[in-house]
Amino acid sequence: MPGLEWSNAIELPRVVTSAGKPAELRRAWVHRAPEQQVLALYRAACAEGEPVPSPWWLRAVAAGTLPSREDGFRIEDRIAQLLGRRPGWEFVPWAADGESGYWEFLPSEGGPRALRIPTTLLTTDRHTGWIDVLPAHSGPAPQPIAVAGLAGLRARLGEFEAVR
């Protein structure tokens, strides 16, 4: 039963497919319900040992590496403020179930090297910088580049945007 409840908890309304930033995706129960209730249901859904679809920030809060859901929202919003003002970056709202969307640097797609997948920025619970970048590529996805938070992203944006 917790699995079915969890499925409903992460379900987003259809209208969010046109979201232009992560804040516009925060319409599911996991975004609005009291954080302790969200954590309790998440842990119950994970009790069978199988990973369940969930936002990166919830996995980090459950692991004790991120203090709160609001901190996760703040990270997503700051990334949106930075990338939303830069030409070429587009927010993609249709990520995996439960996830917060991702950013693509569209000029890195195509070009003389015919790269098919653009440079992609994802929020992650894999490390405490919370940001991974997948370089533009064709074929199998490369290893993600761990970025040291928003300051690290600002410092490396020129490097990530240089692939065209």
mmCIF file of C-alpha atoms in Angstrom:
data_model
loop_
_atom_site.group_PDB
_atom_site.id
_atom_site.type_symbol
_atom_site.label_atom_id
_atom_site.label_comp_id
_atom_site.label_asym_id
_atom_site.label_seq_id
_atom_site.Cartn_x
_atom_site.Cartn_y
_atom_site.Cartn_z
ATOM 1 C CA MET A 1 0.000 0.000 0.000
ATOM 2 C CA PRO A 2 2.783 2.556 0.713
ATOM 3 C CA GLY A 3 3.966 2.104 -2.893
ATOM 4 C CA LEU A 4 0.591 3.140 -4.264
ATOM 5 C CA GLU A 5 0.377 6.061 -1.837
ATOM 6 C CA TRP A 6 3.871 7.105 -2.902
ATOM 7 C CA SER A 7 2.887 7.016 -6.561
ATOM 8 C CA ASN A 8 0.067 9.435 -5.821
ATOM 9 C CA ALA A 9 2.366 11.591 -3.659
ATOM 10 C CA ILE A 10 4.773 12.361 -6.518
ATOM 11 C CA GLU A 11 2.179 12.677 -9.275
ATOM 12 C CA LEU A 12 2.208 16.072 -10.972
ATOM 13 C CA PRO A 13 -0.698 17.707 -12.778
ATOM 14 C CA ARG A 14 -0.421 17.606 -16.565
ATOM 15 C CA VAL A 15 -0.142 21.394 -16.810
ATOM 16 C CA VAL A 16 3.421 21.369 -15.495
ATOM 17 C CA THR A 17 4.840 20.071 -18.791
ATOM 18 C CA SER A 18 5.172 23.717 -19.834
ATOM 19 C CA ALA A 19 7.060 24.728 -16.666
ATOM 20 C CA GLY A 20 9.932 27.130 -17.297
ATOM 21 C CA LYS A 21 11.703 26.538 -13.981
ATOM 22 C CA PRO A 22 11.669 24.027 -11.111
ATOM 23 C CA ALA A 23 9.424 26.173 -8.890
ATOM 24 C CA GLU A 24 6.621 25.739 -11.426
ATOM 25 C CA LEU A 25 6.815 21.947 -10.959
ATOM 26 C CA ARG A 26 6.254 22.030 -7.211
ATOM 27 C CA ARG A 27 2.608 21.042 -7.263
ATOM 28 C CA ALA A 28 2.707 17.428 -6.044
ATOM 29 C CA TRP A 29 1.926 16.293 -2.504
ATOM 30 C CA VAL A 30 5.659 15.848 -1.756
ATOM 31 C CA HIS A 31 6.156 19.575 -2.355
ATOM 32 C CA ARG A 32 3.258 20.823 -0.223
ATOM 33 C CA ALA A 33 2.615 18.345 2.605
ATOM 34 C CA PRO A 34 4.370 18.704 5.967
ATOM 35 C CA GLU A 35 7.968 17.584 5.507
ATOM 36 C CA GLN A 36 7.829 14.978 8.292
ATOM 37 C CA GLN A 37 4.792 13.312 6.663
ATOM 38 C CA VAL A 38 6.592 13.259 3.322
ATOM 39 C CA LEU A 39 9.664 11.671 4.927
ATOM 40 C CA ALA A 40 7.553 9.071 6.749
ATOM 41 C CA LEU A 41 5.735 8.002 3.577
ATOM 42 C CA TYR A 42 8.992 7.994 1.597
ATOM 43 C CA ARG A 43 10.672 5.750 4.168
ATOM 44 C CA ALA A 44 7.656 3.423 4.228
ATOM 45 C CA ALA A 45 7.700 3.195 0.415
ATOM 46 C CA CYS A 46 11.451 2.418 0.508
ATOM 47 C CA ALA A 47 11.083 -0.185 3.273
ATOM 48 C CA GLU A 48 10.940 -3.067 0.815
ATOM 49 C CA GLY A 49 14.473 -2.261 -0.289
ATOM 50 C CA GLU A 50 13.680 -1.105 -3.801
ATOM 51 C CA PRO A 51 14.450 2.516 -4.743
ATOM 52 C CA VAL A 52 11.336 4.554 -5.425
ATOM 53 C CA PRO A 53 11.038 7.550 -7.764
ATOM 54 C CA SER A 54 11.732 10.648 -5.717
ATOM 55 C CA PRO A 55 13.161 14.150 -5.928
ATOM 56 C CA TRP A 56 16.906 14.479 -5.360
ATOM 57 C CA TRP A 57 16.325 16.762 -2.367
ATOM 58 C CA LEU A 58 14.096 14.206 -0.635
ATOM 59 C CA ARG A 59 16.737 11.492 -0.972
ATOM 60 C CA ALA A 60 19.288 13.948 0.454
ATOM 61 C CA VAL A 61 17.028 14.994 3.353
ATOM 62 C CA ALA A 62 16.274 11.334 4.144
ATOM 63 C CA ALA A 63 20.020 10.561 4.115
ATOM 64 C CA GLY A 64 20.735 13.503 6.426
ATOM 65 C CA THR A 65 22.998 15.331 3.966
ATOM 66 C CA LEU A 66 20.556 18.193 3.236
ATOM 67 C CA PRO A 67 18.847 19.915 6.187
ATOM 68 C CA SER A 68 15.415 20.457 4.621
ATOM 69 C CA ARG A 69 13.181 20.425 1.580
ATOM 70 C CA GLU A 70 13.297 24.243 1.577
ATOM 71 C CA ASP A 71 17.089 24.092 1.211
ATOM 72 C CA GLY A 72 16.606 21.891 -1.857
ATOM 73 C CA PHE A 73 14.081 24.327 -3.302
ATOM 74 C CA ARG A 74 16.502 27.193 -2.660
ATOM 75 C CA ILE A 75 19.280 25.389 -4.566
ATOM 76 C CA GLU A 76 16.962 24.731 -7.528
ATOM 77 C CA ASP A 77 15.772 28.346 -7.533
ATOM 78 C CA ARG A 78 19.294 29.772 -7.460
ATOM 79 C CA ILE A 79 20.315 27.578 -10.380
ATOM 80 C CA ALA A 80 17.208 28.791 -12.242
ATOM 81 C CA GLN A 81 18.100 32.430 -11.509
ATOM 82 C CA LEU A 82 21.600 31.905 -12.877
ATOM 83 C CA LEU A 83 20.827 29.819 -15.960
ATOM 84 C CA GLY A 84 17.511 31.491 -16.790
ATOM 85 C CA ARG A 85 19.373 34.733 -17.608
ATOM 86 C CA ARG A 86 22.017 33.089 -19.786
ATOM 87 C CA PRO A 87 21.394 32.555 -23.496
ATOM 88 C CA GLY A 88 21.190 28.961 -24.658
ATOM 89 C CA TRP A 89 20.057 27.347 -21.399
ATOM 90 C CA GLU A 90 16.578 25.794 -21.390
ATOM 91 C CA PHE A 91 14.731 24.152 -18.520
ATOM 92 C CA VAL A 92 13.333 20.694 -19.313
ATOM 93 C CA PRO A 93 10.437 19.855 -16.975
ATOM 94 C CA TRP A 94 9.760 16.288 -18.089
ATOM 95 C CA ALA A 95 12.420 14.455 -16.094
ATOM 96 C CA ALA A 96 12.042 11.018 -14.539
ATOM 97 C CA ASP A 97 9.087 10.475 -12.197
ATOM 98 C CA GLY A 98 9.461 12.517 -9.052
ATOM 99 C CA GLU A 99 12.470 14.491 -10.246
ATOM 100 C CA SER A 100 12.759 18.274 -10.491
ATOM 101 C CA GLY A 101 13.549 18.677 -14.174
ATOM 102 C CA TYR A 102 16.949 19.552 -15.617
ATOM 103 C CA TRP A 103 18.697 22.188 -17.743
ATOM 104 C CA GLU A 104 20.144 21.788 -21.238
ATOM 105 C CA PHE A 105 22.628 24.027 -23.019
ATOM 106 C CA LEU A 106 21.128 23.833 -26.508
ATOM 107 C CA PRO A 107 24.044 25.380 -28.471
ATOM 108 C CA SER A 108 26.130 22.321 -27.517
ATOM 109 C CA GLU A 109 23.809 20.079 -29.529
ATOM 110 C CA GLY A 110 24.853 19.478 -33.124
ATOM 111 C CA GLY A 111 27.625 21.672 -34.449
ATOM 112 C CA PRO A 112 30.714 20.397 -36.273
ATOM 113 C CA ARG A 113 31.089 17.360 -34.004
ATOM 114 C CA ALA A 114 27.410 16.357 -34.468
ATOM 115 C CA LEU A 115 26.773 15.843 -30.780
ATOM 116 C CA ARG A 116 23.230 14.608 -30.315
ATOM 117 C CA ILE A 117 22.718 15.144 -26.563
ATOM 118 C CA PRO A 118 23.407 18.682 -25.303
ATOM 119 C CA THR A 119 25.304 19.586 -22.154
ATOM 120 C CA THR A 120 22.888 18.784 -19.341
ATOM 121 C CA LEU A 121 22.801 20.099 -15.783
ATOM 122 C CA LEU A 122 21.042 17.997 -13.137
ATOM 123 C CA THR A 123 20.494 18.449 -9.432
ATOM 124 C CA THR A 124 21.653 15.396 -7.505
ATOM 125 C CA ASP A 125 21.989 13.788 -4.106
ATOM 126 C CA ARG A 126 25.157 12.001 -5.281
ATOM 127 C CA HIS A 127 27.390 14.603 -3.552
ATOM 128 C CA THR A 128 26.934 17.713 -1.415
ATOM 129 C CA GLY A 129 27.641 20.141 -4.258
ATOM 130 C CA TRP A 130 24.146 19.067 -5.462
ATOM 131 C CA ILE A 131 24.942 19.757 -9.145
ATOM 132 C CA ASP A 132 26.081 17.326 -11.850
ATOM 133 C CA VAL A 133 26.866 18.228 -15.451
ATOM 134 C CA LEU A 134 26.800 15.717 -18.281
ATOM 135 C CA PRO A 135 28.923 17.018 -21.157
ATOM 136 C CA ALA A 136 27.412 17.072 -24.643
ATOM 137 C CA HIS A 137 27.784 13.660 -26.240
ATOM 138 C CA SER A 138 26.638 11.088 -28.746
ATOM 139 C CA GLY A 139 26.275 7.483 -27.715
ATOM 140 C CA PRO A 140 26.501 6.317 -24.107
ATOM 141 C CA ALA A 141 26.261 9.013 -21.444
ATOM 142 C CA PRO A 142 29.612 10.095 -20.012
ATOM 143 C CA GLN A 143 30.326 10.131 -16.293
ATOM 144 C CA PRO A 144 28.717 13.164 -14.653
ATOM 145 C CA ILE A 145 30.976 16.008 -13.591
ATOM 146 C CA ALA A 146 30.412 16.856 -9.929
ATOM 147 C CA VAL A 147 30.138 20.625 -9.513
ATOM 148 C CA ALA A 148 30.906 22.274 -6.166
ATOM 149 C CA GLY A 149 27.606 24.084 -5.659
ATOM 150 C CA LEU A 150 26.425 27.314 -7.187
ATOM 151 C CA ALA A 151 29.819 29.012 -6.774
ATOM 152 C CA GLY A 152 31.452 26.111 -8.606
ATOM 153 C CA LEU A 153 28.840 26.328 -11.339
ATOM 154 C CA ARG A 154 29.418 30.065 -11.801
ATOM 155 C CA ALA A 155 33.169 29.462 -11.982
ATOM 156 C CA ARG A 156 32.851 26.678 -14.582
ATOM 157 C CA LEU A 157 29.989 27.918 -16.767
ATOM 158 C CA GLY A 158 32.387 29.173 -19.440
ATOM 159 C CA GLU A 159 33.942 25.709 -19.633
ATOM 160 C CA PHE A 160 30.524 24.004 -19.892
ATOM 161 C CA GLU A 161 29.288 26.490 -22.494
ATOM 162 C CA ALA A 162 32.445 26.236 -24.629
ATOM 163 C CA VAL A 163 31.298 22.943 -26.211
ATOM 164 C CA ARG A 164 29.440 23.972 -29.378
#
